[in-house]
Amino acid sequence: MIRLQRVTKRYGDTIAVNELSLEVNQGEVCILIGPSGCGKTTTLRMINRLIEVTSGHIFVNGQETSQIKPEKLRQSIGYAIQSVGLFPHLTVAANIAVVPELLHWEKDRITRRIEELLALVNLNPREYAGKYPSQLSGGEAQRIGVARALAANPPILLMDEPFGAVDPLTRQKLQSQFISIQQKLKKTIILVTHDLNEAIRLADRIAIMESGKLVQYDTPQVILSRPANKFVHDFVGTDRALKRLSSISIEGFVKPAPSVMIDASNREIASVIGYRRYAWVVDKNGKLLGWLDRTNLNEATSVRETMVQGDIEEIAIPNNATLHEALARMLGQGFKSIPVVDEKGKFIGEVTLSDVEAATAEMES
Amino acid sequence: MVTRDSVATAGSAIGLVSLLFGWLTLKPNRLAAGTSLNLWETTGWGGTAIIFSLWLICFVLSLRGKERRPAAALSITANLIIIIILILAGLIASQLRQEETSLIRISLGSGIWLSLAGAYMVIFAARQRLPNWPVWRNLASWTGLAGIGVLLITGWLNDLSILQEFAGRQERFVQELGQHIILFSGSVTAGALLGIPLGIWAVRSKRVASPVFFITSITQTMPSLALFGLLIAPLSALSFAFPVLREFGIRGVGATPAIIAIIIYSLLPIVRNTFVSLTQIDPAVTDAGLGMGMSRFQLFRRVQVPLAAPLVLEGVRTASVQAVGNTAVAALIGAGGLGWFIFQGLGQAAADLIILGAIPIITLALVVDTLMRNIVRLSTPKGLAGGNQ
Ligand SMILES: Nc1ncnc2c1ncn2[C@@H]1O[C@H](COP(=O)(O)OP(=O)(O)OP(=O)(O)O)[C@@H](O)[C@H]1O
Ligand SMILES: [Mg+2]
């Protein structure tokens, strides 16, 4: 889908990108990572010809890019940059409409597309379409930036630190959204980041660069377990085992766990949770509400009175989270297990500390 | 919290003090020395009481803090003062002229000028407090001037010396006003047609930028009279060398050097603002535009022009207001315009003739300023004007 063949970019004496060859398959996420100044942005911008190569060839869909008119090429490749660069004089809707308008789409189609995309990045179209960029938070602006890059439904996306300018919590949410969007859309994506955990979480393959050169290009698992040289080894760091947890989804580790309805009687509780001390509490639709410590429950009290209620986002993790997150949350809260919920907040099961330990041990061996 | 409005208070204080100065000046004829009459000698104690109490109200209101209501009341009172003072002045002037000989000249004294200045200080301060009440804001700015306009048109002020100066030169006045407007607006238009592309060019090429800013800044620091003078020599040399140029009005004196000088003056604000307006655009925005597949021209038209327009027009506004003033000086080298009355008046030591030139120039500058401010406001894209709201 995207193929770089011995691509070099020189600025006078400095070589920004040096004989770089890279191939990204259709529907794959390739993450470019490396120290500052190693040539990531330059590589990305040579693909859509914002920078012309000094030597080498770049192919998109088998066609050499130097044969395509730059404007045409760029209209078919979504581009999201770190600083977002929304047009401040245009509304959110008009920002998203830019490329469709360049492509002369019909008005109705553009309007529908705007609503679709805002929904896709989890922003209410009615609330956000008419806003101006100055009225958005950093995280909202970045989501609009991504929506704008997706506007004309390009098969390829180039993203330069798209989640760069937000706090860690928002960043995690944006990453989760990225994963679920990518599961739906199956784009071919090259994404630049500085954050190894982000790379491990999002990538099908990671390309590690050092001063203009590609030093290793492989799946997160291989990069973590078999670093190609000392540079990659050091770059990946000493906590490789922990980082590897970032590449593993909790899905395979979710176990069924006892849950009780909020209006259950004491006898029902006893039959459901058996010898366990704790149980998760749900409402009649199966939505997680909190947890219950059975020792606090006696004849005189009800579940409703004794249970600990909490904000779902805080007490539970979504089922597309990673083992790394699950571990961090359990350690942070001092619990031996954490409940897992689906997108709608419905209780699915739990992940336990001992399962995570077992997984780590298995990877080491 | 009550914070005093010190500008309005100062204006009111000037108004109160002005009552002690000469209110009208009487001269037996146009050029003779005059005698000064006090407020109470001209309007009697009734008129004095009215004006005094209006100024007192202003003073008290100005101490009432910066809320909107006192500000609105303040602007009404100040406008009222302006209109009442002029109504009384016109009335008394016509009475005096009926009693005495019609050769007698009656001019406004320093007290009236001070009062008017004080009133406009109050109005200026008060209208700052009314940004969200646009109707009130406009009323505050223009009621007094509209009142003066009505008094002028109805002939109420015809017995004042300025109007008599005007009566003898009505045709000339219209002609010079027209000349003034043509000179300044034509020069600024040419300045914009030259300056905007120059500014764009300076953005694109560093090599152009430094000499352009060097030259425009140097000329800006030159007094306008000096620049007019500097242009006389080369232009007269040129017109003597090529007499045919004289057919097109190109001479050492007259409109040509004036237009050239005023164009040069309007260049700096326009070039500078164009340059800044384009360089201040977030590079990420241009980058995003190109990255999405806009052509250079599409980027220019859809992104750079709308984002730069308010600041460019702001430069045109500065240049225009400045050009109205510079055009006044241009009368000295024979370019005509309202400055002609000022220099004639200076030559004849006829103060009222000077004022006949000066006041329309000030009014013109104010009108141009307001007009351009509104154009700048209208050209500002909504997303830029509001900020977080
Ligand atoms: N226009 C230019 N002229 C000269 N040198 C440049 C230019 N653009 C980039 N470089 C150099 O090329 C190298 C690679 O730059 P690039 O922006 O691709 O780095 P990066 O990996 O994206 O860094 P970062 O992580 O800080 O964004 C750097 O050493 C930079 O100084
Ligand atoms: Mg970069």
Short mmCIF file of C-alpha atoms in Angstrom, two decimals, chain A residues 45 48 50 70-72 74-75 77 79 81 83-90 95-96 98-99 101-102 132 134-136 148, chain B residues 282-296 298-299 302-304 306-307 381-384 386-389:
data_model
loop_
_atom_site.label_atom_id
_atom_site.label_comp_id
_atom_site.label_asym_id
_atom_site.label_seq_id
_atom_site.Cartn_x
_atom_site.Cartn_y
_atom_site.Cartn_z
CA ARG A 45 5.86 14.68 4.90
CA ASN A 48 2.40 13.39 0.83
CA LEU A 50 4.98 18.40 1.49
CA PRO A 70 0.75 16.97 -5.20
CA GLU A 71 -2.74 18.41 -4.58
CA LYS A 72 -4.40 15.26 -5.94
CA ARG A 74 -2.77 14.98 -0.68
CA GLN A 75 -6.53 14.98 -1.16
CA ILE A 77 -4.27 10.98 2.01
CA TYR A 79 -3.12 14.24 7.30
CA ILE A 81 -0.57 17.12 12.62
CA SER A 83 -0.48 21.11 16.52
CA VAL A 84 -3.85 20.23 14.92
CA GLY A 85 -3.97 23.39 12.80
CA LEU A 86 -7.72 23.81 12.68
CA PHE A 87 -8.74 26.87 10.65
CA PRO A 88 -9.67 29.38 13.35
CA HIS A 89 -12.06 31.34 11.12
CA LEU A 90 -14.14 28.29 10.23
CA ASN A 95 -13.19 22.62 8.98
CA ILE A 96 -14.26 19.05 8.37
CA VAL A 98 -12.63 21.41 3.54
CA VAL A 99 -11.45 18.37 1.60
CA GLU A 101 -15.41 20.75 -0.82
CA LEU A 102 -12.11 20.62 -2.67
CA TYR A 132 -15.27 27.58 16.49
CA SER A 134 -11.24 28.69 19.95
CA GLN A 135 -14.17 27.23 21.84
CA LEU A 136 -12.76 23.68 21.95
CA ARG A 148 -11.06 16.34 9.34
CA ASP B 282 -0.13 29.82 12.84
CA PRO B 283 2.20 27.82 10.56
CA ALA B 284 0.25 24.72 11.58
CA VAL B 285 -2.78 26.22 9.84
CA THR B 286 -1.01 26.74 6.52
CA ASP B 287 0.62 23.37 6.91
CA ALA B 288 -2.74 21.70 7.47
CA GLY B 289 -4.20 23.51 4.46
CA LEU B 290 -1.43 22.40 2.11
CA GLY B 291 -1.38 18.93 3.65
CA MET B 292 -5.07 18.53 2.91
CA GLY B 293 -4.48 19.26 -0.74
CA MET B 294 -5.22 22.96 -1.13
CA SER B 295 -3.33 24.66 -3.92
CA ARG B 296 -1.28 27.75 -3.04
CA GLN B 298 -6.79 28.10 -2.57
CA LEU B 299 -4.78 28.44 0.62
CA ARG B 302 -9.68 30.51 1.73
CA VAL B 303 -7.29 30.73 4.66
CA GLN B 304 -4.73 33.51 4.48
CA PRO B 306 -9.74 35.87 5.73
CA LEU B 307 -7.27 35.51 8.58
CA PRO B 381 -14.24 36.35 11.09
CA LYS B 382 -16.56 35.26 13.88
CA GLY B 383 -14.23 32.58 15.19
CA LEU B 384 -11.54 35.21 15.78
CA GLY B 386 -15.36 35.91 20.01
CA GLY B 387 -12.65 33.89 21.68
CA ASN B 388 -13.92 31.60 24.42
CA GLN B 389 -17.49 32.41 25.15
#
